Coordinates of C-alpha atoms in Angstrom, one line a residue:
M94 CA -6.0 -27.5 14.9
S95 CA -4.1 -30.0 17.0
I96 CA -0.4 -29.9 17.6
T97 CA 0.1 -32.9 15.3
D98 CA -1.5 -31.3 12.2
T99 CA -0.2 -27.8 12.7
K100 CA 1.2 -26.5 9.5
T101 CA 4.8 -25.2 9.6
V102 CA 6.1 -22.7 7.0
A103 CA 9.6 -21.6 6.2
S104 CA 11.5 -19.3 3.8
I105 CA 11.6 -20.4 0.2
I106 CA 15.1 -19.7 -1.4
G107 CA 15.8 -20.7 -5.0
G108 CA 12.8 -23.0 -4.9
E109 CA 13.9 -24.8 -1.7
T110 CA 12.5 -24.5 1.8
R111 CA 15.0 -23.2 4.3
E112 CA 14.2 -24.2 7.9
S113 CA 16.4 -22.2 10.2
G114 CA 16.2 -19.7 13.0
E115 CA 13.6 -19.3 15.7
R116 CA 10.2 -21.2 15.5
V117 CA 7.3 -18.9 16.2
E118 CA 3.5 -19.2 16.4
S119 CA 0.9 -17.4 14.4
R120 CA -2.5 -17.3 16.1
N121 CA -6.0 -16.2 15.0
P122 CA -6.5 -12.7 16.6
A123 CA -10.2 -13.3 16.8
R124 CA -9.8 -16.6 18.6
L125 CA -6.3 -16.7 20.2
E126 CA -6.6 -20.4 21.2
E127 CA -6.5 -21.3 17.4
L128 CA -3.0 -21.8 16.1
V129 CA -2.9 -20.9 12.4
C130 CA 0.7 -22.1 11.8
E131 CA 4.2 -22.2 13.1
A132 CA 7.0 -20.5 11.2
W133 CA 10.7 -20.6 11.0
M134 CA 12.0 -17.0 11.4
S135 CA 15.1 -16.6 9.4
D136 CA 18.0 -14.2 10.0
A137 CA 20.0 -11.7 7.9
D138 CA 22.1 -14.4 6.4
V139 CA 19.1 -16.1 4.8
F140 CA 17.8 -12.8 3.5
T141 CA 21.2 -12.2 1.8
D142 CA 21.2 -15.7 0.4
A143 CA 17.8 -15.0 -1.1
C144 CA 19.2 -12.0 -2.8
R145 CA 22.0 -14.1 -4.2
A146 CA 19.5 -16.6 -5.5
A147 CA 17.5 -13.9 -7.1
R148 CA 20.6 -12.4 -8.7
A149 CA 21.5 -15.8 -10.2
A150 CA 18.0 -16.2 -11.7
Q151 CA 17.2 -12.7 -12.9
R152 CA 19.1 -12.6 -16.2
D153 CA 17.5 -15.7 -17.6
W154 CA 14.0 -14.5 -16.4
A155 CA 14.6 -11.1 -18.2
A156 CA 15.5 -13.0 -21.4
V157 CA 12.0 -14.6 -21.4
P158 CA 9.9 -12.5 -23.8
A159 CA 7.6 -10.1 -22.0
P160 CA 4.4 -11.5 -23.5
V161 CA 5.4 -14.9 -22.2
R162 CA 6.1 -13.5 -18.7
G163 CA 2.6 -12.0 -19.0
K164 CA 1.3 -15.6 -19.5
A165 CA 2.8 -16.5 -16.1
I166 CA 1.0 -13.5 -14.6
Q167 CA -2.2 -14.8 -16.2
A168 CA -1.6 -18.3 -14.7
I169 CA -1.0 -16.8 -11.3
G170 CA -4.3 -14.8 -11.6
R171 CA -6.2 -17.9 -12.5
L172 CA -4.7 -19.9 -9.6
V173 CA -5.6 -17.1 -7.2
E174 CA -9.1 -17.1 -8.6
D175 CA -9.5 -20.9 -8.2
N176 CA -8.3 -20.5 -4.6
K177 CA -10.1 -17.3 -3.8
E178 CA -12.3 -18.6 -1.0
A179 CA -9.5 -20.6 0.6
L180 CA -7.1 -17.7 0.6
A181 CA -9.8 -15.3 1.8
R182 CA -10.6 -17.6 4.7
L183 CA -6.9 -17.7 5.6
V184 CA -6.8 -13.8 5.5
T185 CA -9.7 -13.7 8.0
R186 CA -8.1 -16.4 10.2
E187 CA -4.6 -14.9 10.4
V188 CA -5.4 -11.2 10.6
G189 CA -9.0 -11.1 11.6
K190 CA -10.3 -9.1 8.6
P191 CA -14.1 -9.5 8.0
Y192 CA -14.6 -12.2 5.4
P193 CA -16.3 -9.9 2.8
E194 CA -13.3 -7.6 3.0
S195 CA -11.0 -10.6 2.7
L196 CA -12.8 -11.7 -0.5
G197 CA -12.3 -8.1 -1.8
E198 CA -8.6 -8.2 -0.9
V199 CA -8.1 -11.5 -2.8
Q200 CA -10.1 -10.0 -5.8
E201 CA -7.5 -7.2 -5.8
I202 CA -4.8 -9.7 -6.7
I203 CA -6.9 -11.1 -9.5
D204 CA -7.6 -7.7 -10.9
T205 CA -4.0 -6.8 -10.7
C206 CA -3.0 -9.9 -12.6
D207 CA -5.7 -9.3 -15.2
F208 CA -4.4 -5.7 -15.7
F209 CA -0.7 -6.6 -16.0
L210 CA -1.3 -9.6 -18.3
G211 CA -1.9 -7.1 -21.1
E212 CA 1.2 -5.0 -20.1
G213 CA 3.3 -7.9 -21.1
R214 CA 2.5 -6.9 -24.7
R215 CA 2.6 -3.1 -23.9
L216 CA 6.0 -2.5 -22.3
Y217 CA 6.3 0.2 -25.0
G218 CA 9.3 2.2 -25.9
Q219 CA 9.3 5.0 -28.5
T220 CA 10.9 5.7 -31.8
V221 CA 12.1 9.3 -31.7
P222 CA 13.0 11.5 -34.8
S223 CA 16.7 12.6 -34.9
E224 CA 17.9 16.0 -35.8
M225 CA 20.5 14.4 -38.1
P226 CA 19.8 12.6 -41.4
D227 CA 20.2 8.8 -41.6
K228 CA 20.0 8.4 -37.9
Q229 CA 17.2 6.9 -35.7
L230 CA 16.6 7.2 -32.0
F231 CA 14.9 4.6 -29.8
T232 CA 13.9 4.2 -26.1
F233 CA 13.4 0.9 -24.3
R234 CA 12.2 -0.2 -20.9
N235 CA 14.7 -2.6 -19.1
P236 CA 14.1 -4.4 -15.9
V237 CA 15.7 -2.9 -12.8
G238 CA 17.3 -6.3 -11.8
V239 CA 16.7 -7.6 -8.3
A240 CA 14.0 -6.1 -6.1
A241 CA 13.5 -6.6 -2.3
I242 CA 9.9 -6.1 -1.3
I243 CA 8.9 -5.7 2.4
T244 CA 5.2 -5.4 3.2
A245 CA 2.9 -4.9 6.2
G246 CA 0.2 -7.3 7.4
N247 CA -2.9 -5.2 7.3
F248 CA -3.3 -6.0 3.6
P249 CA -1.3 -9.2 3.6
V250 CA -1.9 -10.4 0.1
A251 CA -3.3 -7.5 -1.9
V252 CA -0.5 -5.0 -1.3
P253 CA 2.3 -7.5 -2.0
S254 CA 0.6 -8.3 -5.4
W255 CA 0.9 -4.5 -6.2
Y256 CA 4.7 -5.0 -6.1
L257 CA 5.2 -8.6 -7.1
V258 CA 3.0 -8.7 -10.2
P259 CA 4.6 -5.7 -12.1
A260 CA 8.1 -6.5 -10.8
L261 CA 8.0 -10.0 -12.2
L262 CA 6.2 -9.0 -15.4
C263 CA 9.0 -6.5 -16.1
G264 CA 11.7 -9.2 -15.9
N265 CA 12.9 -8.6 -12.3
A266 CA 13.7 -11.3 -9.7
V267 CA 12.2 -10.7 -6.3
V268 CA 12.9 -11.3 -2.6
W269 CA 9.7 -10.8 -0.6
K270 CA 9.5 -10.4 3.1
P271 CA 5.9 -10.7 4.4
A272 CA 5.0 -9.3 7.8
D273 CA 6.4 -11.5 10.5
Y274 CA 2.9 -11.9 12.0
T275 CA 1.4 -13.2 8.7
P276 CA 3.7 -16.2 7.8
A277 CA 0.8 -18.4 6.7
L278 CA -0.4 -15.9 4.2
G279 CA 3.2 -15.2 3.1
D280 CA 3.7 -18.9 2.4
A281 CA 0.3 -19.3 0.7
L282 CA 0.7 -16.3 -1.6
G283 CA 4.3 -17.2 -2.4
R284 CA 3.4 -20.7 -3.4
L285 CA 0.5 -19.5 -5.6
F286 CA 2.9 -17.3 -7.5
I287 CA 5.6 -19.9 -7.8
N288 CA 3.1 -22.5 -9.0
G289 CA 2.0 -20.1 -11.7
G290 CA 5.2 -21.0 -13.6
L291 CA 8.0 -18.9 -12.2
P292 CA 11.4 -20.5 -12.5
E293 CA 13.3 -21.3 -9.3
G294 CA 14.9 -18.2 -7.7
V295 CA 12.7 -15.7 -9.6
L296 CA 10.6 -15.3 -6.4
N297 CA 12.0 -15.9 -3.0
V298 CA 10.0 -15.6 0.2
V299 CA 11.9 -14.8 3.4
H300 CA 10.2 -15.0 6.8
C301 CA 12.1 -12.9 9.3
D302 CA 11.6 -10.0 11.7
G303 CA 12.2 -6.3 10.8
P304 CA 15.7 -5.9 12.2
S305 CA 16.9 -9.1 10.4
A306 CA 15.4 -7.8 7.1
F307 CA 17.1 -4.4 7.6
E308 CA 20.4 -6.0 8.3
G309 CA 19.9 -8.2 5.2
L310 CA 19.2 -5.2 3.1
E311 CA 22.4 -3.5 4.3
R312 CA 24.5 -6.5 3.4
A313 CA 22.8 -7.1 0.0
L314 CA 23.2 -3.4 -0.9
D315 CA 26.8 -3.5 0.1
E316 CA 27.3 -6.6 -2.1
R317 CA 25.5 -5.0 -5.0
L318 CA 22.9 -7.7 -5.0
L319 CA 19.9 -5.4 -5.0
D320 CA 18.7 -2.8 -7.4
K321 CA 15.4 -1.8 -5.9
V322 CA 13.7 -1.8 -2.5
G323 CA 9.9 -1.6 -2.1
F324 CA 8.5 -1.0 1.4
T325 CA 5.0 -0.6 2.8
G326 CA 4.9 0.2 6.5
S327 CA 5.4 3.0 9.0
S328 CA 6.8 6.4 8.1
A329 CA 9.6 5.9 10.7
V330 CA 10.9 2.7 9.2
G331 CA 10.4 4.0 5.7
S332 CA 12.6 7.0 6.5
K333 CA 15.4 4.6 7.6
I334 CA 15.1 2.5 4.5
G335 CA 15.1 5.7 2.4
E336 CA 18.3 6.8 4.1
L337 CA 19.9 3.3 3.6
C338 CA 19.0 3.3 -0.1
G339 CA 20.2 6.9 -0.6
R340 CA 23.7 5.8 0.5
H341 CA 23.7 3.5 -2.5
V342 CA 22.2 6.1 -4.8
Q343 CA 19.0 4.1 -5.1
S344 CA 15.4 5.4 -4.9
P345 CA 13.1 3.1 -3.0
C346 CA 9.4 2.7 -3.6
L347 CA 8.0 3.8 -0.2
E348 CA 4.3 3.5 0.7
L349 CA 4.0 4.8 4.2
G350 CA 1.5 5.9 6.8
G351 CA -1.3 8.5 6.8
K352 CA -3.3 10.9 8.9
N353 CA -6.1 11.1 6.3
P354 CA -8.5 14.0 6.5
L355 CA -12.2 14.0 5.5
V356 CA -13.7 17.4 5.1
V357 CA -17.5 17.9 5.6
M358 CA -18.6 21.1 4.0
A359 CA -21.7 23.0 5.0
D360 CA -23.6 21.8 1.9
A361 CA -22.6 18.1 2.3
D362 CA -25.1 15.3 2.3
L363 CA -24.6 14.5 6.0
D364 CA -26.0 11.0 5.8
L365 CA -23.5 10.1 3.1
A366 CA -20.7 11.9 5.0
A367 CA -21.4 10.0 8.2
E368 CA -21.5 6.7 6.3
G369 CA -18.3 7.5 4.5
S370 CA -16.7 8.4 7.8
L371 CA -17.8 5.1 9.4
F372 CA -16.2 3.0 6.7
S373 CA -13.1 5.2 6.4
G374 CA -12.4 5.3 10.1
F375 CA -13.5 2.0 11.4
G376 CA -13.3 -0.5 8.5
T377 CA -10.6 -3.1 9.2
A378 CA -10.6 -1.7 12.8
G379 CA -8.9 1.5 11.5
Q380 CA -5.8 -0.6 10.5
R381 CA -5.4 0.8 7.0
C382 CA -2.8 3.3 5.9
T383 CA -5.7 5.1 4.2
S384 CA -7.9 5.0 7.3
L385 CA -9.6 8.2 8.3
G386 CA -7.6 10.3 10.8
T387 CA -9.6 13.4 11.4
V388 CA -13.1 14.5 10.2
I389 CA -13.0 18.2 9.6
V390 CA -16.5 19.5 9.9
H391 CA -18.0 23.0 9.1
E392 CA -19.2 24.6 12.3
S393 CA -22.7 25.1 11.0
V394 CA -23.3 21.3 10.6
H395 CA -21.0 19.9 13.3
D396 CA -23.7 19.0 15.8
E397 CA -26.0 17.4 13.2
F398 CA -23.1 15.5 11.6
M399 CA -22.0 14.2 15.0
R400 CA -25.5 13.1 15.9
R401 CA -25.6 10.9 12.7
F402 CA -22.0 9.7 12.9
N403 CA -22.3 8.7 16.6
A404 CA -25.5 6.8 15.8
L405 CA -23.8 4.8 13.1
V406 CA -20.7 4.0 15.2
E407 CA -22.7 3.1 18.3
G408 CA -25.0 0.8 16.3
A409 CA -22.2 -0.9 14.3
A410 CA -21.8 -4.6 14.8
I411 CA -18.3 -5.6 16.0
G412 CA -16.8 -9.0 16.7
D413 CA -16.4 -12.4 14.9
P414 CA -15.0 -11.6 11.5
F415 CA -16.8 -14.5 9.9
E416 CA -20.1 -12.9 10.9
E417 CA -21.7 -9.7 9.5
V418 CA -19.6 -7.1 11.4
L419 CA -18.1 -3.7 10.6
Y420 CA -14.8 -4.9 11.9
G421 CA -13.2 -7.7 13.8
P422 CA -10.1 -7.9 16.0
M423 CA -6.8 -6.0 16.0
I424 CA -4.4 -7.7 13.6
H425 CA -2.0 -8.7 16.3
E426 CA -1.5 -8.0 20.0
R427 CA 1.3 -5.5 19.3
F428 CA -1.4 -3.2 17.7
S429 CA -3.8 -3.7 20.6
E430 CA -1.0 -2.6 23.0
R431 CA -0.2 0.5 20.8
F432 CA -3.9 1.3 20.8
E433 CA -3.7 2.0 24.5
D434 CA -1.0 4.5 23.8
W435 CA -3.1 6.3 21.3
L436 CA -6.0 6.5 23.8
G437 CA -3.5 8.2 26.0
L438 CA -3.5 11.2 23.6
I439 CA -7.0 12.1 24.6
R440 CA -7.1 15.4 26.6
D441 CA -9.6 17.1 28.9
H442 CA -10.9 19.4 26.2
H443 CA -12.0 16.4 24.1
T444 CA -15.4 14.7 24.1
V445 CA -15.3 10.9 23.7
S446 CA -18.1 8.8 22.2
G447 CA -18.8 5.9 19.9
S448 CA -19.1 3.0 22.2
T449 CA -20.2 1.8 25.7
A450 CA -16.5 2.0 26.9
T451 CA -13.0 2.6 25.6
G452 CA -10.0 0.3 25.2
R453 CA -10.1 -3.5 24.8
I454 CA -13.5 -5.1 24.6
T455 CA -13.9 -7.9 27.2
S456 CA -16.7 -9.3 29.3
D457 CA -15.6 -6.9 32.0
N458 CA -15.4 -4.0 29.6
P459 CA -18.2 -4.8 27.2
R460 CA -19.4 -3.4 23.9
E461 CA -23.1 -3.4 23.6
G462 CA -24.2 -5.7 20.8
F463 CA -20.8 -7.4 20.4
V464 CA -21.0 -10.4 18.1
G465 CA -19.3 -13.5 19.5
D466 CA -17.0 -14.0 22.5
P467 CA -15.1 -10.8 23.4
D468 CA -12.6 -12.7 25.6
A469 CA -11.6 -15.0 22.8
G470 CA -9.7 -12.4 20.8
I471 CA -8.2 -8.9 20.8
F472 CA -11.0 -6.5 20.0
C473 CA -11.1 -2.8 20.7
H474 CA -14.0 -0.3 21.2
P475 CA -14.5 2.2 18.4
T476 CA -13.6 5.7 19.7
I477 CA -14.6 9.1 18.4
V478 CA -12.6 12.0 19.8
D479 CA -14.4 15.4 19.3
G480 CA -12.9 18.8 19.8
V481 CA -9.5 18.1 18.2
V482 CA -7.4 21.1 17.4
A483 CA -4.2 21.6 15.4
E484 CA -2.1 21.8 18.6
D485 CA -3.2 18.3 19.8
E486 CA -0.7 15.4 19.5
I487 CA -3.6 13.2 18.4
Y488 CA -4.1 15.6 15.4
R489 CA -0.6 14.9 14.0
T490 CA -0.1 11.3 15.1
E491 CA -1.0 8.3 12.9
T492 CA -3.3 6.2 15.2
F493 CA -3.4 2.7 13.7
G494 CA -6.7 1.5 15.1
P495 CA -10.4 2.2 15.6
I496 CA -10.1 5.9 16.7
V497 CA -11.2 8.9 14.8
G498 CA -10.7 12.6 15.6
V499 CA -13.2 15.3 14.8
A500 CA -12.2 19.0 14.3
T501 CA -14.3 22.0 13.4
F502 CA -13.6 24.8 10.9
S503 CA -15.3 28.1 9.9
D504 CA -13.9 28.8 6.5
F505 CA -12.3 26.9 3.6
D506 CA -8.7 28.1 4.3
E507 CA -9.0 26.8 7.9
A508 CA -10.2 23.5 6.6
M509 CA -7.2 23.2 4.2
D510 CA -4.8 24.1 7.0
L511 CA -6.2 21.3 9.1
A512 CA -6.2 18.9 6.1
N513 CA -2.5 19.5 5.4
G514 CA -0.9 20.6 8.7
H515 CA 0.1 17.2 10.0
G516 CA 2.6 16.6 7.2
Y517 CA 1.1 13.4 5.8
G518 CA -0.2 13.2 2.3
L519 CA -1.6 9.8 1.4
S520 CA -5.4 10.0 1.0
A521 CA -8.0 12.7 1.6
A522 CA -11.8 13.2 1.0
I523 CA -14.3 16.0 0.8
Y524 CA -18.0 15.8 1.0
T525 CA -19.7 18.7 -0.8
T526 CA -22.3 19.4 -3.5
D527 CA -20.3 22.4 -4.8
A528 CA -18.0 21.6 -7.7
R529 CA -15.8 24.6 -6.9
S530 CA -15.1 23.4 -3.4
A531 CA -14.3 19.9 -4.8
F532 CA -11.8 21.3 -7.3
H533 CA -10.3 23.8 -4.9
F534 CA -9.8 21.0 -2.4
R535 CA -8.1 18.8 -5.0
E536 CA -5.8 21.6 -6.0
R537 CA -4.7 22.5 -2.5
V538 CA -4.6 19.2 -0.5
S539 CA -1.3 17.5 -0.1
A540 CA -2.6 14.0 -0.6
G541 CA -1.6 11.8 -3.5
M542 CA -5.2 10.4 -3.6
V543 CA -8.4 12.4 -3.4
S544 CA -12.0 11.3 -3.1
I545 CA -15.1 13.5 -3.6
N546 CA -18.1 12.2 -1.7
N547 CA -16.4 8.9 -1.1
S548 CA -14.2 7.1 1.5
T549 CA -10.6 7.8 2.2
S550 CA -10.1 4.1 1.5
G551 CA -10.8 2.1 -1.6
A552 CA -8.0 1.6 -4.2
E553 CA -8.6 0.2 -7.7
A554 CA -6.0 -1.9 -9.6
H555 CA -5.6 0.6 -12.5
L556 CA -5.2 3.8 -10.5
P557 CA -1.9 5.1 -9.1
F558 CA -1.6 4.5 -5.3
G559 CA 0.8 6.4 -3.1
G560 CA 1.5 9.5 -1.1
N561 CA 3.6 12.5 -0.4
G562 CA 5.4 14.0 2.6
K563 CA 5.5 11.6 5.5
S564 CA 3.3 9.2 3.5
G565 CA 5.9 8.4 0.8
N566 CA 8.5 9.7 -1.5
G567 CA 6.2 10.3 -4.5
S568 CA 6.6 6.8 -5.9
R569 CA 3.3 5.2 -7.1
Q570 CA 2.0 1.7 -7.2
S571 CA -0.8 0.1 -9.4
G572 CA -1.7 0.9 -13.0
I573 CA 0.9 1.8 -15.6
W574 CA 2.5 4.2 -13.2
V575 CA 4.2 1.5 -11.2
L576 CA 6.2 0.4 -14.3
D577 CA 8.5 3.3 -13.6
Q578 CA 9.4 1.6 -10.3
F579 CA 10.5 -1.7 -11.9
T580 CA 12.0 -0.6 -15.2
R581 CA 14.7 1.8 -16.3
W582 CA 14.6 3.8 -19.5
Q583 CA 17.4 3.1 -21.9
S584 CA 17.9 5.3 -25.0
M585 CA 19.7 4.1 -28.2
N586 CA 20.8 6.0 -31.3
W587 CA 21.6 4.3 -34.5
D588 CA 23.6 6.2 -37.1
Y589 CA 23.7 4.7 -40.6
A590 CA 25.1 7.7 -42.4
G591 CA 28.5 6.1 -42.7
K592 CA 30.2 9.1 -41.1
L593 CA 30.5 10.6 -37.7
Q594 CA 27.6 13.1 -37.1
K595 CA 27.8 15.5 -34.2
A596 CA 24.6 16.4 -32.6
Q597 CA 24.1 20.1 -31.7
M598 CA 27.2 21.0 -33.9
E599 CA 26.4 19.8 -37.4
V600 CA 22.6 20.3 -37.6
A601 CA 21.2 21.6 -40.9
E602 CA 19.7 25.0 -40.8
L603 CA 16.9 26.5 -42.9
T604 CA 17.2 30.2 -43.6
G605 CA 14.4 32.7 -44.2
D606 CA 13.9 36.4 -44.5
S607 CA 13.3 37.6 -40.9
G608 CA 12.7 41.1 -42.2
F609 CA 9.8 40.2 -44.4
R610 CA 6.6 42.3 -43.8
L611 CA 3.2 42.2 -45.5
A612 CA 2.6 45.2 -47.8
W613 CA -1.2 45.3 -47.8
D614 CA -1.7 48.7 -46.2

């Protein structure tokens, strides 16, 4: 793309483009010479203005009947479907995700829209019987109001849809801040949503960096412009957002990091476990919140599992994401730099395998069988670290990249201690042919999502997604469960008795003979 035809994107506030702030570049991480777009990075003032625009638009949007709002969600889904290949190509260009994965990510938006189309006719309340005569009780779901959504760039279009679709369907107005390193995708997805029929101001897109967004959140909360915050990102930032919202007696929706365990029992299908570990640990170059952190293998099958796992990792194709590869580049150079820090957690008692070298893949530090030009982008060697123990820093640190630890256990209690001891609780998997082990694992693991004989990654649009502990505050996305994040229950009682009736004080009583006994003996 030449300088003359470079696309420039900017924040969208109240339906108008706001060009202000610093102008930054977004480059293809697999081919750094390719400029994807330039973007205006706004400041906290623009973020706050977006919240004001959302507040001004929200009441009228909430007044639109929910089934009609559902039609807007349907239109958004069809627009995304019609633009599926174009959007998927942009995902691959801006974050380096292999094209088949990018297609799957865009399909997740379509599935989410299809699911919530029906919820526009099913935002059910309940009619509840009263303890008083001539009185009826009701419950209703009301929109929260204005929601600020801040998302990461590893799933730059699917995860935002998990927030945006239900929030809009429920009658809320939204301010969305995409990751600052995915501005092209933020603009593309925002415009697909807006062109689905959303009135001006109902969805606002703000391109800015993290500190500006946090300052904007502070101001908007102080001005009572925001009613809900949704955040997907690191546990450290999520903790700060939770603290900020707590000062305003708000409960944010936090979807944070993970150190996701995969337990391999002695009776496991080792080929299946190795394949699941490959995809869990190295899909998307390990840059998922649900990526495998530590494989926890029974001592009796450790060596055989490692033989199979190593063979798969060493033979995996890595490189150009438009080719048939397991994974492509790191999403952004900041993650490549952090990967070097995580390699620094390897100790002398560890055994390293998985590739022909470690660190960044270059022509001077090659990966055997690399697909494409390693010097063109920011690619990293897959790294397996065997011999991990609970005292290791690498055991308890989320390593956002293609690095997987392996630990060994002798009994089930030890496996559970290793599965839970790091304090995260997002996703977990167990490979076993014993139903008792599977159910005992489900009962005792701290994760919000559990897989049996499957990957730690792989959400579906109609299942609750979210974690516990350092992985989140118990809030859930996807399916009907996310409705509780974007609605508030309201109860109503209607007394038509024509007189004041006092609950708990004037309730009719039925009397019986408590001393009655059968006389059949």
